[in-house]
Amino acid sequence: EKVSNIEVDNNREVNNIEMRKVNNIEVNNNKEVNNIEMRKVSNIEIENWKKWINIEAEKVNNIEVEK
């Protein structure tokens, strides 16, 4: 029992440490990649939306003003 308990405890510690390291690296990389991708995508989309909304608003406003 003592030997098996020690082995189990050691395995738990090793597994925990390895999992933490792997998980942390993967999570950090995902966060960085996601942040960079999201920033690029959202910035481009926001800029496009602003332009599109401005064009639509100008068209609508011009038509309404002319009427």
PDB file of C-alpha atoms in Angstrom:
ATOM      1  CA  GLU A   1       0.000   0.000   0.000  1.00  0.00           C
ATOM      2  CA  LYS A   2       2.751   2.441   0.858  1.00  0.00           C
ATOM      3  CA  VAL A   3       4.619   1.802  -2.350  1.00  0.00           C
ATOM      4  CA  SER A   4       1.515   2.045  -4.492  1.00  0.00           C
ATOM      5  CA  ASN A   5       0.393   5.221  -2.729  1.00  0.00           C
ATOM      6  CA  ILE A   6       3.741   6.879  -3.292  1.00  0.00           C
ATOM      7  CA  GLU A   7       3.656   5.923  -6.963  1.00  0.00           C
ATOM      8  CA  VAL A   8       0.157   7.268  -7.375  1.00  0.00           C
ATOM      9  CA  ASP A   9       1.077  10.511  -5.656  1.00  0.00           C
ATOM     10  CA  ASN A  10       4.156  10.915  -7.834  1.00  0.00           C
ATOM     11  CA  ASN A  11       2.121  10.261 -10.955  1.00  0.00           C
ATOM     12  CA  ARG A  12      -0.455  12.808  -9.885  1.00  0.00           C
ATOM     13  CA  GLU A  13       2.216  15.426  -9.325  1.00  0.00           C
ATOM     14  CA  VAL A  14       3.913  14.744 -12.639  1.00  0.00           C
ATOM     15  CA  ASN A  15       0.597  14.717 -14.472  1.00  0.00           C
ATOM     16  CA  ASN A  16      -0.504  17.925 -12.823  1.00  0.00           C
ATOM     17  CA  ILE A  17       2.745  19.713 -13.586  1.00  0.00           C
ATOM     18  CA  GLU A  18       2.842  18.479 -17.179  1.00  0.00           C
ATOM     19  CA  MET A  19      -0.818  19.261 -17.771  1.00  0.00           C
ATOM     20  CA  ARG A  20      -0.458  22.705 -16.286  1.00  0.00           C
ATOM     21  CA  LYS A  21       2.541  23.500 -18.426  1.00  0.00           C
ATOM     22  CA  VAL A  22       0.946  22.169 -21.586  1.00  0.00           C
ATOM     23  CA  ASN A  23      -2.388  23.787 -20.846  1.00  0.00           C
ATOM     24  CA  ASN A  24      -0.819  27.108 -19.967  1.00  0.00           C
ATOM     25  CA  ILE A  25       1.241  27.196 -23.133  1.00  0.00           C
ATOM     26  CA  GLU A  26      -1.737  26.200 -25.264  1.00  0.00           C
ATOM     27  CA  VAL A  27      -4.059  28.640 -23.546  1.00  0.00           C
ATOM     28  CA  ASN A  28      -1.564  31.471 -23.783  1.00  0.00           C
ATOM     29  CA  ASN A  29      -0.900  30.797 -27.432  1.00  0.00           C
ATOM     30  CA  ASN A  30      -4.613  30.594 -28.140  1.00  0.00           C
ATOM     31  CA  LYS A  31      -5.215  33.838 -26.290  1.00  0.00           C
ATOM     32  CA  GLU A  32      -2.496  35.613 -28.244  1.00  0.00           C
ATOM     33  CA  VAL A  33      -3.588  34.212 -31.576  1.00  0.00           C
ATOM     34  CA  ASN A  34      -7.244  34.839 -30.841  1.00  0.00           C
ATOM     35  CA  ASN A  35      -6.560  38.384 -29.699  1.00  0.00           C
ATOM     36  CA  ILE A  36      -4.477  39.197 -32.754  1.00  0.00           C
ATOM     37  CA  GLU A  37      -6.960  37.558 -35.121  1.00  0.00           C
ATOM     38  CA  MET A  38      -9.957  39.116 -33.404  1.00  0.00           C
ATOM     39  CA  ARG A  39      -8.361  42.549 -33.420  1.00  0.00           C
ATOM     40  CA  LYS A  40      -7.548  42.335 -37.096  1.00  0.00           C
ATOM     41  CA  VAL A  41     -10.938  40.936 -38.019  1.00  0.00           C
ATOM     42  CA  SER A  42     -12.928  43.251 -35.785  1.00  0.00           C
ATOM     43  CA  ASN A  43     -10.932  46.320 -36.835  1.00  0.00           C
ATOM     44  CA  ILE A  44     -11.406  45.583 -40.524  1.00  0.00           C
ATOM     45  CA  GLU A  45     -15.080  44.777 -39.999  1.00  0.00           C
ATOM     46  CA  ILE A  46     -15.636  47.879 -37.888  1.00  0.00           C
ATOM     47  CA  GLU A  47     -13.907  50.101 -40.439  1.00  0.00           C
ATOM     48  CA  ASN A  48     -15.960  48.555 -43.245  1.00  0.00           C
ATOM     49  CA  TRP A  49     -19.144  48.930 -41.250  1.00  0.00           C
ATOM     50  CA  LYS A  50     -18.356  52.566 -40.511  1.00  0.00           C
ATOM     51  CA  LYS A  51     -17.773  53.267 -44.196  1.00  0.00           C
ATOM     52  CA  TRP A  52     -20.824  51.278 -45.245  1.00  0.00           C
ATOM     53  CA  ILE A  53     -23.024  52.926 -42.599  1.00  0.00           C
ATOM     54  CA  ASN A  54     -21.728  56.354 -43.590  1.00  0.00           C
ATOM     55  CA  ILE A  55     -22.408  55.715 -47.265  1.00  0.00           C
ATOM     56  CA  GLU A  56     -25.880  54.352 -46.510  1.00  0.00           C
ATOM     57  CA  ALA A  57     -26.613  57.247 -44.175  1.00  0.00           C
ATOM     58  CA  GLU A  58     -25.423  59.782 -46.741  1.00  0.00           C
ATOM     59  CA  LYS A  59     -27.546  58.188 -49.464  1.00  0.00           C
ATOM     60  CA  VAL A  60     -30.615  58.061 -47.231  1.00  0.00           C
ATOM     61  CA  ASN A  61     -30.054  61.582 -45.957  1.00  0.00           C
ATOM     62  CA  ASN A  62     -29.487  62.957 -49.451  1.00  0.00           C
ATOM     63  CA  ILE A  63     -32.629  61.318 -50.780  1.00  0.00           C
ATOM     64  CA  GLU A  64     -34.657  62.514 -47.838  1.00  0.00           C
ATOM     65  CA  VAL A  65     -33.289  66.038 -48.105  1.00  0.00           C
ATOM     66  CA  GLU A  66     -33.935  66.157 -51.855  1.00  0.00           C
ATOM     67  CA  LYS A  67     -37.514  64.935 -51.359  1.00  0.00           C
TER      68      LYS A  67
END
